[in-house]
Coordinates of C-alpha atoms in Angstrom, one line a residue:
M1 CA 23.5 31.5 17.5
K2 CA 24.1 29.0 14.8
N3 CA 25.5 25.4 14.4
K4 CA 28.8 24.3 12.9
T5 CA 27.6 24.7 9.4
N6 CA 26.3 28.1 10.0
N7 CA 22.6 27.1 9.3
P8 CA 19.8 27.9 12.1
L9 CA 19.6 25.0 14.5
N10 CA 16.7 22.8 13.8
I11 CA 15.2 21.9 17.2
A12 CA 12.3 19.4 18.0
I13 CA 10.3 19.4 21.3
V14 CA 8.3 16.0 21.6
G15 CA 5.3 16.6 23.4
G16 CA 2.8 19.7 23.5
G17 CA 2.5 19.9 27.3
A18 CA 3.5 22.4 29.8
A19 CA 7.3 21.4 29.9
G20 CA 7.2 21.1 26.1
F21 CA 5.7 24.7 25.5
F22 CA 8.2 26.1 28.1
A23 CA 11.2 24.4 26.5
A24 CA 10.1 25.5 23.1
I25 CA 9.5 29.3 24.3
T26 CA 12.7 29.4 25.8
A27 CA 14.8 27.7 23.2
K28 CA 13.4 30.2 20.7
Q29 CA 14.0 33.1 23.1
Q30 CA 17.4 32.1 23.4
N31 CA 18.1 31.7 19.8
K32 CA 15.8 33.6 17.6
E33 CA 17.1 32.2 14.4
A34 CA 16.6 28.5 15.4
H35 CA 13.7 26.7 14.1
V36 CA 11.8 25.2 16.8
T37 CA 8.9 22.6 16.3
I38 CA 6.7 20.9 18.9
F39 CA 5.5 17.4 17.9
E40 CA 2.1 16.3 20.1
K41 CA 0.7 13.0 19.3
G42 CA -2.9 14.2 20.5
K43 CA -5.5 16.3 18.7
K44 CA -4.7 19.1 21.2
V45 CA -1.9 20.7 23.2
L46 CA -1.7 21.4 26.9
A47 CA -4.7 18.9 27.7
K48 CA -3.3 18.1 31.1
V49 CA -2.8 21.8 31.8
E50 CA -6.5 22.3 30.8
V51 CA -7.8 20.1 33.6
S52 CA -5.4 20.8 36.2
G53 CA -6.6 22.1 39.4
G54 CA -10.3 21.2 38.4
G55 CA -10.1 23.4 35.4
R56 CA -8.7 26.4 37.2
C57 CA -5.0 25.5 36.6
N58 CA -3.0 25.3 40.0
L59 CA 0.0 26.5 38.0
T60 CA 2.6 26.7 40.9
N61 CA 2.9 27.5 44.7
S62 CA 4.3 30.0 46.8
F63 CA 6.5 27.4 48.6
A64 CA 5.9 29.4 51.9
Q65 CA 5.1 26.3 53.8
I66 CA 7.8 24.0 52.2
K67 CA 10.8 23.8 54.6
D68 CA 12.3 21.0 52.6
L69 CA 11.9 20.3 49.1
K70 CA 11.6 16.6 49.6
A71 CA 8.0 17.5 51.4
A72 CA 6.9 18.7 48.0
Y73 CA 8.9 16.4 45.8
P74 CA 9.4 12.9 47.0
R75 CA 11.4 12.0 44.0
G76 CA 13.8 14.6 42.3
E77 CA 14.1 17.1 44.9
K78 CA 17.7 17.5 44.9
L79 CA 17.7 18.0 41.3
L80 CA 15.1 20.6 41.5
K81 CA 17.0 22.5 44.3
R82 CA 19.7 23.0 41.8
L83 CA 17.6 23.9 38.7
F84 CA 15.6 26.4 40.9
K85 CA 18.8 28.6 41.0
S86 CA 18.1 29.2 37.3
F87 CA 14.2 29.3 37.2
D88 CA 12.1 29.0 40.4
Y89 CA 8.4 29.5 41.5
E90 CA 9.2 33.2 41.7
D91 CA 10.4 33.3 38.1
A92 CA 7.4 31.5 37.1
Y93 CA 4.9 33.8 38.9
Q94 CA 6.7 36.7 37.1
W95 CA 6.9 35.0 33.8
F96 CA 2.9 34.5 33.5
E97 CA 2.1 37.8 35.0
R98 CA 4.5 39.4 32.2
H99 CA 2.7 37.3 29.7
G100 CA -0.9 38.8 30.8
V101 CA -2.1 36.1 33.4
A102 CA -2.9 38.0 36.7
L103 CA -2.1 35.4 39.5
T104 CA -3.5 35.1 42.9
I105 CA -2.2 33.0 46.0
Q106 CA -4.9 31.2 48.1
E107 CA -4.8 30.6 51.7
D108 CA -3.2 27.2 51.1
E109 CA -0.3 28.9 49.1
C110 CA -1.6 27.6 45.8
V111 CA -1.2 30.0 43.0
F112 CA -4.0 30.2 40.5
P113 CA -5.0 32.6 37.7
V114 CA -7.5 35.5 39.1
S115 CA -9.6 34.3 35.9
Q116 CA -9.9 30.8 37.7
S117 CA -9.6 29.4 34.2
S118 CA -6.8 27.3 32.8
Q119 CA -7.5 28.9 29.7
S120 CA -5.8 32.0 30.8
V121 CA -2.5 30.2 31.1
I122 CA -3.0 28.0 27.8
Q123 CA -3.5 31.2 26.0
A124 CA -0.4 32.8 27.3
L125 CA 1.5 29.9 26.5
T126 CA 0.4 29.4 22.9
Q127 CA 0.4 33.0 22.2
E128 CA 3.8 33.3 23.1
A129 CA 4.8 30.2 21.3
N130 CA 3.0 31.8 18.1
R131 CA 4.8 35.3 18.4
L132 CA 8.0 33.7 18.5
G133 CA 7.3 31.6 15.6
V134 CA 7.4 28.2 17.0
T135 CA 5.6 25.6 14.9
V136 CA 3.2 23.4 16.6
L137 CA 2.1 19.9 15.0
T138 CA -0.8 18.0 16.4
Q139 CA -1.4 14.2 15.6
H140 CA 2.3 13.7 15.0
Q141 CA 3.3 10.6 17.2
V142 CA 7.2 10.1 17.4
T143 CA 7.8 6.2 17.6
A144 CA 11.6 6.3 17.5
L145 CA 14.9 8.3 17.7
E146 CA 17.7 7.3 15.5
P147 CA 21.0 9.2 16.6
Q148 CA 23.2 10.0 13.3
A149 CA 26.9 9.8 13.1
N150 CA 27.1 13.7 12.8
G151 CA 25.3 14.2 16.2
D152 CA 22.1 14.7 14.5
I153 CA 18.7 12.8 15.7
K154 CA 16.2 11.5 13.2
L155 CA 12.7 11.5 14.3
C156 CA 10.5 8.7 13.1
L157 CA 6.7 9.5 13.1
K158 CA 4.0 6.9 13.0
E159 CA 2.1 8.4 9.9
Q160 CA 4.6 11.0 8.5
K161 CA 7.9 11.0 6.9
P162 CA 11.0 10.7 9.4
R163 CA 12.9 14.2 10.1
I164 CA 16.2 15.2 11.2
F165 CA 17.3 17.7 13.8
Q166 CA 20.2 18.9 15.9
R167 CA 18.6 19.1 18.9
V168 CA 15.6 17.2 20.5
A169 CA 13.7 17.5 23.9
I170 CA 11.5 14.8 25.2
T171 CA 8.7 16.3 27.1
T172 CA 6.0 13.6 26.9
G173 CA 5.0 13.8 30.5
G174 CA 4.5 10.8 33.0
S175 CA 3.7 7.4 31.4
P176 CA 1.6 4.8 33.6
R177 CA 3.3 2.1 31.3
A178 CA 7.1 1.4 31.0
E179 CA 6.4 0.3 27.4
S180 CA 5.8 3.6 26.1
L181 CA 9.3 4.6 27.2
Q182 CA 10.9 1.6 25.5
Y183 CA 12.0 3.6 22.4
L184 CA 14.3 5.5 24.8
A185 CA 15.4 2.4 26.7
R186 CA 16.5 0.9 23.3
L187 CA 19.0 4.1 23.0
G188 CA 20.4 2.9 26.4
H189 CA 18.4 4.9 28.9
E190 CA 17.7 3.5 32.2
I191 CA 13.9 3.7 32.9
V192 CA 12.7 3.7 36.4
Q193 CA 9.4 1.6 36.5
P194 CA 6.5 4.1 36.3
V195 CA 3.9 3.5 39.0
P196 CA 0.8 5.8 40.0
S197 CA 1.7 8.7 42.4
L198 CA -1.6 10.7 43.1
F199 CA -4.7 8.6 44.0
T200 CA -7.3 8.1 46.7
F201 CA -7.8 5.1 48.7
N202 CA -10.6 2.5 48.7
I203 CA -11.9 1.5 51.8
E204 CA -14.4 -1.4 52.2
D205 CA -15.9 0.4 55.6
K206 CA -19.7 0.8 55.3
A207 CA -20.2 2.7 58.4
L208 CA -17.2 5.1 57.2
R209 CA -18.6 5.5 53.7
N210 CA -21.8 6.7 55.1
L211 CA -20.0 9.6 56.2
M212 CA -19.4 10.4 52.6
G213 CA -19.0 14.3 52.1
I214 CA -17.5 15.2 55.5
V215 CA -14.3 16.8 55.3
I216 CA -12.0 17.1 58.3
E217 CA -10.0 19.9 57.8
D218 CA -6.9 18.9 59.7
A219 CA -6.2 15.3 59.9
T220 CA -3.1 13.1 60.0
A221 CA -2.9 9.9 57.6
S222 CA -0.2 7.4 58.1
I223 CA 0.8 3.6 57.1
P224 CA 1.6 1.7 60.3
G225 CA 5.0 0.3 60.3
T226 CA 6.6 3.0 58.3
K227 CA 7.5 6.6 58.6
L228 CA 5.3 7.6 55.8
R229 CA 2.7 10.0 57.0
A230 CA 0.8 13.4 55.7
S231 CA -1.4 16.1 57.1
G232 CA -4.1 18.1 55.7
P233 CA -7.8 18.3 54.9
L234 CA -9.4 14.8 54.5
L235 CA -12.4 14.0 52.8
I236 CA -14.7 11.1 53.3
T237 CA -16.4 9.8 50.0
H238 CA -18.4 6.9 48.9
W239 CA -15.4 4.6 48.0
G240 CA -13.2 5.6 51.1
V241 CA -11.1 8.5 51.5
S242 CA -9.6 11.3 49.7
G243 CA -8.5 15.1 50.1
P244 CA -5.0 16.6 50.2
A245 CA -3.7 14.6 53.1
I246 CA -4.3 11.3 51.3
L247 CA -3.1 12.5 48.2
K248 CA 0.3 13.7 49.7
L249 CA 0.4 10.3 51.5
S250 CA -0.2 8.4 48.1
S251 CA 2.6 10.4 46.7
Y252 CA 5.2 9.9 49.4
A253 CA 4.1 6.2 49.5
A254 CA 3.9 5.4 46.0
R255 CA 6.3 2.7 45.6
H256 CA 5.6 1.2 49.0
V257 CA 1.8 0.8 48.3
N258 CA 2.5 -0.5 44.7
E259 CA 4.6 -3.1 46.0
N260 CA 2.0 -4.2 48.2
D261 CA -0.5 -4.2 45.4
Y262 CA -2.4 -1.5 47.0
H263 CA -3.7 -3.5 50.2
F264 CA -2.1 -2.1 53.1
P265 CA -3.0 -0.7 57.0
L266 CA -4.0 2.9 57.3
A267 CA -4.1 4.9 60.4
I268 CA -5.9 8.2 60.8
N269 CA -5.6 10.9 63.6
W270 CA -8.5 12.7 63.5
M271 CA -7.3 15.4 65.6
G272 CA -4.5 16.4 63.2
N273 CA -1.1 16.5 64.7
H274 CA -2.0 16.4 68.2
K275 CA -0.2 13.7 70.2
V276 CA -2.3 11.5 72.6
A277 CA -1.4 13.4 75.7
M278 CA -2.9 16.6 74.0
V279 CA -5.9 14.9 72.9
E280 CA -6.3 12.9 76.5
E281 CA -6.0 16.6 78.2
E282 CA -8.7 17.9 75.7
I283 CA -10.9 15.1 76.4
N284 CA -10.5 15.4 80.4
S285 CA -11.3 19.1 79.9
M286 CA -14.4 18.3 78.4
L287 CA -15.4 15.8 81.0
V288 CA -14.9 18.2 83.7
S289 CA -16.8 21.0 82.1
H290 CA -19.8 18.9 80.7
G291 CA -19.8 16.3 83.1
K292 CA -23.5 15.9 83.4
K293 CA -24.3 16.1 79.5
Q294 CA -24.5 13.2 77.1
L295 CA -21.4 12.3 75.3
G296 CA -23.2 12.7 71.7
S297 CA -24.2 16.2 72.5
I298 CA -20.7 17.9 72.6
A299 CA -17.7 17.1 70.0
P300 CA -14.2 17.9 70.1
S301 CA -13.7 21.3 68.0
P302 CA -12.3 19.8 64.7
L303 CA -15.2 17.0 64.4
T304 CA -18.7 17.5 63.2
H305 CA -21.7 15.9 65.0
R306 CA -22.1 13.1 62.7
M307 CA -18.3 12.5 62.8
W308 CA -18.3 12.6 66.5
V309 CA -21.1 10.0 66.8
Y310 CA -19.2 7.7 64.4
I311 CA -16.5 7.9 66.7
L312 CA -18.4 7.1 69.8
E313 CA -20.0 4.1 68.2
K314 CA -16.8 2.7 66.6
T315 CA -15.4 3.0 70.1
G316 CA -18.4 1.2 71.6
L317 CA -19.5 3.9 73.7
E318 CA -23.3 4.9 73.8
T319 CA -24.0 8.4 72.7
T320 CA -26.5 9.0 75.6
K321 CA -23.7 8.0 78.3
R322 CA -22.7 11.0 80.5
W323 CA -19.4 12.4 80.3
D324 CA -18.7 12.0 83.9
E325 CA -19.5 8.0 83.2
L326 CA -16.8 7.8 80.7
G327 CA -14.1 6.0 83.2
K328 CA -10.4 5.4 82.4
K329 CA -11.1 2.6 79.9
G330 CA -13.6 4.5 78.0
L331 CA -11.2 7.5 77.9
H332 CA -8.5 5.6 76.8
K333 CA -10.3 3.8 74.0
L334 CA -11.8 7.2 72.9
V335 CA -8.4 8.8 72.7
E336 CA -7.1 5.8 70.7
T337 CA -9.8 6.0 68.2
L338 CA -9.3 9.6 67.7
T339 CA -5.6 9.7 67.5
N340 CA -5.0 6.1 65.7
D341 CA -8.2 4.9 63.9
L342 CA -7.2 2.0 61.8
Y343 CA -8.3 1.0 58.5
Q344 CA -7.4 -1.5 55.7
V345 CA -7.0 0.0 52.2
S346 CA -8.3 -2.5 49.5
G347 CA -7.2 -0.6 46.3
K348 CA -6.7 2.8 44.9
G349 CA -9.0 5.3 43.1
A350 CA -7.6 7.5 40.3
Y351 CA -7.2 11.3 41.0
K352 CA -8.6 11.8 37.5
D353 CA -7.8 15.7 37.3
E354 CA -4.1 15.4 37.7
F355 CA -3.2 11.9 37.3
V356 CA 0.6 11.8 38.0
T357 CA 3.3 8.7 38.0
C358 CA 6.6 8.4 39.4
G359 CA 9.2 6.9 37.4
G360 CA 10.6 7.5 34.1
I361 CA 14.0 8.4 32.8
A362 CA 16.5 7.9 35.6
L363 CA 18.0 11.0 36.8
S364 CA 21.5 9.4 36.6
N365 CA 21.2 9.1 32.8
I366 CA 21.3 13.2 32.5
S367 CA 23.3 16.1 33.2
L368 CA 22.0 17.7 36.4
N369 CA 23.0 21.3 35.1
T370 CA 21.6 21.0 31.5
L371 CA 19.2 18.1 31.4
E372 CA 21.1 16.7 28.4
S373 CA 21.1 12.9 28.0
K374 CA 24.4 11.5 29.0
V375 CA 23.8 8.4 26.6
V376 CA 22.6 10.5 23.5
P377 CA 24.3 13.9 22.8
H378 CA 21.9 16.7 21.9
L379 CA 19.1 14.9 23.4
F380 CA 17.4 16.6 26.4
F381 CA 14.7 15.6 28.9
A382 CA 11.9 18.0 30.8
G383 CA 9.1 17.5 32.8
E384 CA 7.4 14.4 34.2
V385 CA 9.1 11.8 31.6
L386 CA 11.9 12.3 34.2
D387 CA 12.0 10.4 37.5
I388 CA 10.3 13.7 39.3
D389 CA 7.0 14.1 40.7
A390 CA 5.3 16.1 43.4
I391 CA 2.4 16.3 45.9
T392 CA -0.7 17.9 44.8
G393 CA -0.5 21.8 45.1
G394 CA 0.9 23.2 41.8
F395 CA 4.3 21.5 42.5
N396 CA 4.3 19.3 39.5
L397 CA 3.6 22.0 37.1
Q398 CA 6.6 24.1 38.8
A399 CA 8.7 21.2 38.1
A400 CA 7.5 21.2 34.3
W401 CA 8.2 25.2 34.0
T402 CA 11.6 24.8 35.7
T403 CA 12.8 21.8 33.8
G404 CA 11.3 23.0 30.6
Y405 CA 13.1 26.3 30.9
V406 CA 16.6 24.6 31.7
A407 CA 16.3 22.5 28.8
G408 CA 15.2 25.0 26.4
L409 CA 18.0 27.2 27.7
H410 CA 20.6 24.6 26.9
M411 CA 19.3 23.1 23.8
A412 CA 19.5 26.4 22.1
C413 CA 23.3 26.5 22.3
P414 CA 25.3 25.6 19.1

C-alpha cells in the first residue's frame, strides 16, 4: 500500500509500551513498505510490561469469569466489546504463543508466561518489531503535534529536530496529571480528568493493622450508600487493606473516592457473598454443635483463629464465653460484624506494580471502529491514553493489545 504520492507511508508511534509496540507491529505487518518508528521518551521500552504482575507479566485473562465486560472495564467496556470482534483475548493468547511465548492459565483465570517472566513477553515484542524493520528510538520525547495543510502531522521533539509523518498514533499510557495531555487538548481533544484507578486503602485502625499478613480468600468490600462493591481475596496490611477485592473496588469507585478526597466509609463482609440469613444459620449451627465449647476455640470456616479472635473482641464478646451463652443479642452483633464490618478509609496507597489511571482522551473524540481522532485526521490513539481502564487481572494489557492492533491496522491504510 502506498499513499497518494506513491511514497511509502511514514508512520510514527508515540510511546514504547504495550499498545505502542502492538500498533507498530500490526501497522508494519499490514503495510510492509511503510516506515514505522516508535518514539519512547524513557531510556527503555516496555517498562510497565516489565513490572506488570510483579515481574511475571499477567498479559491477559481467559475472561471465563466475566459475564459482562463492565465487570472488567469500568470505563470503555462498550468500545472494547466492539473492538474484540477484531482482536480479543483468544487472539492475544494465540499471537504470543505463535511468537514463542508459552502461556498458562491460572486458577483465577489470569494468563501468564510459563516462564513466569515478563522478559519472555518483552523479547517476543522487541524481536518481532526488529524482524519487521520497525525503528525504535528511546529518549525521544514528543512535546507537540502540528497538523499540516496536506494532512501530514509534524512531531515536535524536546531535544531533536521536528519530523513529518503521514500517520501518528499516541500510545503514551495513563497519565496521572492532565497537564501532560495538554498538547492534545490544544488540538481540540476533550481530556477526561485523569485520576488513580488501582490502589490500596489506608485505614487508621491499630487492631486491624495488627493482623497484617492475613488473607481472607473470599471477602466482599463495599462503600455504604452506593452500589459499589467487589469480591475476592482481601489482604490485611500494615497500612490497611489490599488484595484483589480492594483493587477491584478502587477501580469501580475511582471517581467517587477521588471526589471524596479518599476519605470514605468501607464495609467488609468477611464471609464473602453470604447474606445475613446464611451467616446467622451457620453461627446457629455452630452454637448447636459446640454449645459447651468456648467461642474462641472454633472459628467459621473462612476465618483464621487470629481473625476470629479479632472479630469476637470487636463485637465485645469474650473468647472464653461458651457458645450456648451467646444469646440472641450476642448472635445479632456477631453476625453484623461478620457481614457488615465498618471502617473509615483515610487515604490511598499506591499499587506500584501496575499503576493505572482512569481518564484520558474522551472516547467521543475518536472513531469507534478505527480509533482515529475525529479532531485531527490521520491521528490515532491506543492504550491507556484513552479513557479506558480495567480491574487487575490482565485486563489492562488486553485493552492495550486490542486497541494497539486496531489502531495499527487502520493507520497503515493509504
